[in-house]
């Protein structure tokens, strides 16, 4: 089986269930409500195939993306040839990175906070604190575990231009003390009759809501703004509802 992130085209189809325009609307609404600075430069952490890039550029932003996977970055570069003056990529590790200039808004989609220890988490927020301007927002999609970890299996199928991608997602608990688990993603692809499988297994760590607040309180560079259900800024989380795709916003002090 091949590695999933070496095959950006099929990854892109698998995760194309998102309403990108609506998500960019939510970025803009959160900026309107909570940012203390005007926003022109936007940075995506773990950008991969950069799903929001074109919509952001269309709306007048400069797009920055960092990722560890060269294959993903090359794919994003290829996709953005016609807007190359408005997009900027860097191969960098979100746990410890810097950019040569500061941005106004940072976001991290799909729970991609790959920092498995307290040290790595703090180092990640140190890096965000350096690249984000004072008053700017850090928007986290699905990075906080509002439900206790449980063994999970999920699957779905997407189709684009005759390519069918069936995705299986799994969570297997590893350690209750370190809050670590194995996240598995498998893609079974039928590309016009050519069948292939790609798999990815990652060591992940749960971040629970109250530990996230304590982590922020222990730092002096961010303030907590809020968390909401299902990308909807009119639905602040109460904790008693069914939670799906929660978003969390913090602001650089
Ligand atoms: C779930 S994908 C998200 C891709 C894209 N942002 C999206 O919304 O579909 C996670 C991405 O994070 C990248 N990644 C994993 N660990 C990383 C790290 N330590 N630093 C930077 N990127 C990392 C992977 O290469 C992959 O492209």
CSV table of C-alpha atoms and ligand atoms in Angstrom, one decimal:
chain,number,residue,atom,x,y,z
A,1,UNK,CA,0.0,0.0,0.0
A,2,UNK,CA,1.2,3.5,-0.8
A,3,UNK,CA,1.3,6.4,1.6
A,4,UNK,CA,-1.8,8.6,1.5
A,5,UNK,CA,-0.1,12.0,1.6
A,6,UNK,CA,2.1,11.0,-1.4
A,7,UNK,CA,-1.1,10.9,-3.5
A,8,UNK,CA,-2.7,14.3,-3.1
A,9,UNK,CA,-5.1,13.9,-5.9
A,10,UNK,CA,-7.0,11.0,-4.3
A,11,UNK,CA,-6.7,12.6,-0.8
A,12,UNK,CA,-8.3,15.7,-2.3
A,13,UNK,CA,-11.3,13.7,-3.6
A,14,UNK,CA,-11.7,11.8,-0.4
A,15,UNK,CA,-12.0,15.0,1.7
A,16,UNK,CA,-14.0,17.1,-0.8
A,17,UNK,CA,-17.2,16.7,1.2
A,18,UNK,CA,-16.5,20.2,2.7
A,19,UNK,CA,-18.3,23.4,1.6
A,20,UNK,CA,-15.2,25.5,1.1
A,21,UNK,CA,-17.1,28.7,0.3
A,22,UNK,CA,-19.1,28.4,3.4
A,23,UNK,CA,-15.9,27.7,5.4
A,24,UNK,CA,-14.2,30.8,4.0
A,25,UNK,CA,-17.4,32.8,4.8
A,26,UNK,CA,-16.9,31.6,8.4
A,27,UNK,CA,-13.2,32.7,8.4
A,28,UNK,CA,-14.4,36.2,7.2
A,29,UNK,CA,-17.2,36.3,9.8
A,30,UNK,CA,-14.8,35.4,12.6
A,31,UNK,CA,-12.4,38.1,11.4
A,32,UNK,CA,-15.2,40.6,11.3
A,33,UNK,CA,-16.3,39.7,14.8
A,34,UNK,CA,-13.1,39.1,16.7
A,35,UNK,CA,-9.9,40.2,14.8
A,36,UNK,CA,-8.3,43.4,16.1
A,37,UNK,CA,-6.4,43.8,12.9
A,38,UNK,CA,-7.3,44.0,9.2
A,39,UNK,CA,-6.5,40.8,7.3
A,40,UNK,CA,-4.7,40.4,4.0
A,41,UNK,CA,-2.2,37.6,4.7
A,42,UNK,CA,-3.6,34.2,5.7
A,43,UNK,CA,-1.6,31.1,6.7
A,44,UNK,CA,-2.8,27.5,6.6
A,45,UNK,CA,-1.1,25.0,8.9
A,46,UNK,CA,-0.7,21.5,7.4
A,47,UNK,CA,-2.0,22.9,4.1
A,48,UNK,CA,-1.7,19.7,2.1
A,49,UNK,CA,-3.6,20.2,-1.1
A,50,UNK,CA,-4.6,23.7,0.1
A,51,UNK,CA,-8.4,23.3,-0.3
A,52,UNK,CA,-9.3,26.9,0.7
A,53,UNK,CA,-6.5,28.6,-1.3
A,54,UNK,CA,-8.3,29.5,-4.5
A,55,UNK,CA,-11.4,30.9,-2.7
A,56,UNK,CA,-9.1,33.0,-0.4
A,57,UNK,CA,-7.2,34.4,-3.3
A,58,UNK,CA,-10.4,35.1,-5.2
A,59,UNK,CA,-11.5,37.2,-2.2
A,60,UNK,CA,-8.3,39.2,-2.3
A,61,UNK,CA,-6.1,37.5,0.3
A,62,UNK,CA,-2.5,36.5,0.0
A,63,UNK,CA,-2.3,32.8,0.8
A,64,UNK,CA,0.5,31.1,2.8
A,65,UNK,CA,0.7,27.4,3.4
A,66,UNK,CA,3.1,25.2,5.3
A,67,UNK,CA,3.3,21.4,5.2
A,68,UNK,CA,5.8,18.6,5.9
A,69,UNK,CA,4.9,16.7,2.7
A,70,UNK,CA,6.9,17.7,-0.4
A,71,UNK,CA,4.3,15.8,-2.5
A,72,UNK,CA,1.4,17.8,-1.1
A,73,UNK,CA,3.3,21.1,-1.5
A,74,UNK,CA,4.2,20.3,-5.1
A,75,UNK,CA,0.5,19.5,-5.8
A,76,UNK,CA,-0.6,22.8,-4.3
A,77,UNK,CA,2.0,24.6,-6.3
A,78,UNK,CA,0.9,22.9,-9.5
A,79,UNK,CA,-2.7,23.9,-8.8
A,80,UNK,CA,-1.8,27.5,-8.2
A,81,UNK,CA,0.4,28.3,-11.3
A,82,UNK,CA,-2.0,30.9,-12.5
A,83,UNK,CA,-2.1,32.7,-9.1
A,84,UNK,CA,1.5,32.1,-8.1
A,85,UNK,CA,2.1,35.8,-7.2
A,86,UNK,CA,-0.6,35.4,-4.5
A,87,UNK,CA,0.5,32.1,-2.9
A,88,UNK,CA,3.5,31.2,-0.9
A,89,UNK,CA,4.5,27.7,0.3
A,90,UNK,CA,7.1,26.4,2.8
A,91,UNK,CA,8.1,22.9,3.8
A,92,UNK,CA,8.0,23.2,7.5
A,93,UNK,CA,7.1,21.3,10.7
A,94,UNK,CA,4.2,22.9,12.5
A,95,UNK,CA,5.8,21.9,15.8
A,96,UNK,CA,8.7,24.3,15.3
A,97,UNK,CA,8.8,26.7,12.4
A,98,UNK,CA,9.1,30.4,11.5
A,99,UNK,CA,8.3,32.5,8.4
A,100,UNK,CA,10.2,35.4,7.1
A,101,UNK,CA,7.2,37.7,7.7
A,102,UNK,CA,4.2,37.8,10.0
A,103,UNK,CA,0.6,37.0,8.8
A,104,UNK,CA,-2.8,38.4,10.0
A,105,UNK,CA,-4.8,35.2,10.3
A,106,UNK,CA,-3.9,31.5,10.8
A,107,UNK,CA,-6.1,28.4,10.4
A,108,UNK,CA,-5.6,24.7,10.8
A,109,UNK,CA,-8.2,22.5,9.1
A,110,UNK,CA,-9.6,19.0,9.8
A,111,UNK,CA,-8.0,18.4,13.2
A,112,UNK,CA,-4.5,18.5,11.8
A,113,UNK,CA,-2.8,19.5,15.0
A,114,UNK,CA,0.1,17.0,14.9
A,115,UNK,CA,1.7,17.7,18.3
A,116,UNK,CA,1.6,14.7,20.5
A,117,UNK,CA,3.3,15.9,23.7
A,118,UNK,CA,2.9,18.9,25.9
A,119,UNK,CA,6.3,20.2,24.8
A,120,UNK,CA,5.3,19.8,21.1
A,121,UNK,CA,2.0,21.6,21.7
A,122,UNK,CA,3.7,24.5,23.5
A,123,UNK,CA,6.4,24.7,20.8
A,124,UNK,CA,3.6,24.8,18.2
A,125,UNK,CA,1.9,27.7,19.9
A,126,UNK,CA,5.3,29.4,20.3
A,127,UNK,CA,5.7,29.2,16.5
A,128,UNK,CA,2.1,30.5,15.8
A,129,UNK,CA,2.8,33.3,18.3
A,130,UNK,CA,5.9,34.3,16.3
A,131,UNK,CA,4.3,34.3,12.9
A,132,UNK,CA,0.9,35.8,13.8
A,133,UNK,CA,0.5,39.6,14.3
A,134,UNK,CA,-0.8,41.0,17.6
A,135,UNK,CA,-4.6,41.1,17.5
A,136,UNK,CA,-4.8,38.4,14.8
A,137,UNK,CA,-6.8,35.1,15.1
A,138,UNK,CA,-5.8,31.5,15.2
A,139,UNK,CA,-8.7,29.4,13.9
A,140,UNK,CA,-8.7,25.7,14.8
A,141,UNK,CA,-11.0,23.3,13.1
A,142,UNK,CA,-11.8,20.1,15.1
A,143,UNK,CA,-8.5,20.1,17.0
A,144,UNK,CA,-10.1,19.8,20.5
A,145,UNK,CA,-11.5,16.5,21.6
A,146,UNK,CA,-14.9,17.4,23.1
A,147,UNK,CA,-15.8,13.7,23.3
A,148,UNK,CA,-13.8,11.2,25.3
A,149,UNK,CA,-11.7,9.0,23.0
A,150,UNK,CA,-13.4,5.9,21.8
A,151,UNK,CA,-12.6,3.2,19.2
A,152,UNK,CA,-14.1,4.7,16.0
A,153,UNK,CA,-14.7,3.4,12.5
A,154,UNK,CA,-16.2,5.6,9.8
A,155,UNK,CA,-16.4,5.3,6.0
A,156,UNK,CA,-17.7,7.3,3.1
A,157,UNK,CA,-17.5,7.4,-0.7
A,158,UNK,CA,-16.8,10.4,-3.0
A,159,UNK,CA,-16.7,10.5,-6.8
A,160,UNK,CA,-15.1,13.1,-9.1
A,161,UNK,CA,-14.6,12.9,-12.9
A,162,UNK,CA,-15.2,9.2,-12.9
A,163,UNK,CA,-12.7,8.5,-10.0
A,164,UNK,CA,-14.4,6.8,-7.1
A,165,UNK,CA,-12.6,7.0,-3.7
A,166,UNK,CA,-13.9,5.0,-0.7
A,167,UNK,CA,-12.4,6.3,2.6
A,168,UNK,CA,-12.2,4.4,5.9
A,169,UNK,CA,-11.2,6.4,9.0
A,170,UNK,CA,-10.4,4.7,12.3
A,171,UNK,CA,-9.3,5.6,15.8
A,172,UNK,CA,-7.6,3.0,18.0
A,173,UNK,CA,-6.8,3.9,21.6
A,174,UNK,CA,-3.2,3.5,22.6
A,175,UNK,CA,-2.5,5.1,26.0
A,176,UNK,CA,-4.8,6.7,28.6
A,177,UNK,CA,-2.0,8.6,30.3
A,178,UNK,CA,-0.4,10.1,27.3
A,179,UNK,CA,-3.9,10.5,25.6
A,180,UNK,CA,-2.4,9.0,22.5
A,181,UNK,CA,-4.2,7.0,19.8
A,182,UNK,CA,-3.6,5.7,16.3
A,183,UNK,CA,-5.5,7.4,13.6
A,184,UNK,CA,-5.9,5.3,10.4
A,185,UNK,CA,-7.0,6.5,7.0
A,186,UNK,CA,-7.4,4.1,4.1
A,187,UNK,CA,-8.4,5.0,0.6
A,188,UNK,CA,-9.6,2.5,-1.9
A,189,UNK,CA,-9.5,4.1,-5.3
A,190,UNK,CA,-11.1,3.1,-8.6
A,191,UNK,CA,-9.6,5.4,-11.2
A,192,UNK,CA,-11.4,4.5,-14.4
A,193,UNK,CA,-11.0,0.8,-13.8
A,194,UNK,CA,-7.5,1.0,-12.2
A,195,UNK,CA,-7.8,-0.1,-8.6
A,196,UNK,CA,-5.4,1.2,-5.9
A,197,UNK,CA,-5.2,1.4,-2.1
A,198,UNK,CA,-3.5,4.1,0.0
A,199,UNK,CA,-3.1,4.1,3.7
A,200,UNK,CA,-1.9,6.4,6.4
A,201,UNK,CA,-1.4,5.7,10.1
A,202,UNK,CA,-0.5,8.5,12.5
A,203,UNK,CA,0.2,8.6,16.2
A,204,UNK,CA,-2.1,11.3,17.5
A,205,UNK,CA,-2.8,12.8,20.9
A,206,UNK,CA,-6.2,14.0,22.2
A,207,UNK,CA,-6.5,17.6,23.5
A,208,UNK,CA,-9.4,18.0,25.9
A,209,UNK,CA,-11.2,21.3,26.3
A,210,UNK,CA,-10.3,22.2,29.8
A,211,UNK,CA,-6.6,21.2,29.3
A,212,UNK,CA,-6.6,23.5,26.3
A,213,UNK,CA,-7.8,26.4,28.4
A,214,UNK,CA,-5.2,25.7,31.1
A,215,UNK,CA,-2.5,25.5,28.4
A,216,UNK,CA,-3.6,28.9,27.1
A,217,UNK,CA,-3.7,30.3,30.7
A,218,UNK,CA,-0.1,29.1,31.2
A,219,UNK,CA,0.9,31.1,28.2
A,220,UNK,CA,1.0,34.9,27.9
A,221,UNK,CA,0.6,35.3,24.2
A,222,UNK,CA,-2.9,34.1,23.4
A,223,UNK,CA,-6.4,34.7,24.7
A,224,UNK,CA,-9.4,32.4,24.3
A,225,UNK,CA,-12.2,33.8,22.2
A,226,UNK,CA,-14.6,30.8,22.0
A,227,UNK,CA,-15.7,27.5,20.5
A,228,UNK,CA,-18.7,26.8,18.3
A,229,UNK,CA,-20.5,23.8,16.8
A,230,UNK,CA,-20.3,22.8,13.1
A,231,UNK,CA,-18.5,25.9,11.8
A,232,UNK,CA,-21.4,28.1,12.9
A,233,UNK,CA,-20.5,31.2,14.9
A,234,UNK,CA,-24.1,31.5,16.0
A,235,UNK,CA,-23.9,28.1,17.8
A,236,UNK,CA,-21.5,28.5,20.8
A,237,UNK,CA,-20.8,25.1,22.4
A,238,UNK,CA,-22.7,24.5,25.6
A,239,UNK,CA,-21.4,21.0,26.1
A,240,UNK,CA,-24.8,19.3,26.2
A,241,UNK,CA,-25.4,19.1,22.5
A,242,UNK,CA,-24.3,16.6,19.9
A,243,UNK,CA,-20.9,18.0,18.7
A,244,UNK,CA,-19.7,17.8,15.1
A,245,UNK,CA,-16.8,19.6,13.4
A,246,UNK,CA,-16.3,22.1,16.3
A,247,UNK,CA,-14.2,25.2,15.7
A,248,UNK,CA,-12.1,27.1,18.3
A,249,UNK,CA,-10.8,30.6,18.0
A,250,UNK,CA,-7.9,32.2,20.0
A,251,UNK,CA,-6.4,35.6,19.5
A,252,UNK,CA,-2.7,36.8,19.8
A,253,UNK,CA,-2.3,39.3,22.6
B,1,LIG,C1,-5.5,16.0,7.2
B,1,LIG,S1,-4.3,16.7,6.1
B,1,LIG,C2,-5.0,18.3,5.9
B,1,LIG,C3,-4.7,18.9,4.6
B,1,LIG,C4,-5.5,20.2,4.2
B,1,LIG,N1,-5.2,21.2,5.1
B,1,LIG,C5,-7.0,20.0,4.2
B,1,LIG,O1,-7.7,20.8,4.9
B,1,LIG,O2,-7.5,19.0,3.6
B,1,LIG,C6,-3.0,17.0,7.2
B,1,LIG,C7,-1.8,17.6,6.6
B,1,LIG,O3,-0.8,17.9,7.6
B,1,LIG,C8,0.5,17.6,7.2
B,1,LIG,N2,1.3,17.4,8.3
B,1,LIG,C9,1.4,16.3,9.2
B,1,LIG,N3,2.3,16.5,10.2
B,1,LIG,C10,2.8,17.8,10.0
B,1,LIG,C11,3.8,18.6,10.6
B,1,LIG,N4,4.4,18.1,11.8
B,1,LIG,N5,4.0,19.8,10.2
B,1,LIG,C12,3.4,20.3,9.0
B,1,LIG,N6,2.5,19.5,8.3
B,1,LIG,C13,2.2,18.3,8.8
B,1,LIG,C14,0.3,16.4,6.3
B,1,LIG,O4,1.4,16.3,5.3
B,1,LIG,C15,-1.0,16.7,5.6
B,1,LIG,O5,-0.9,17.4,4.4
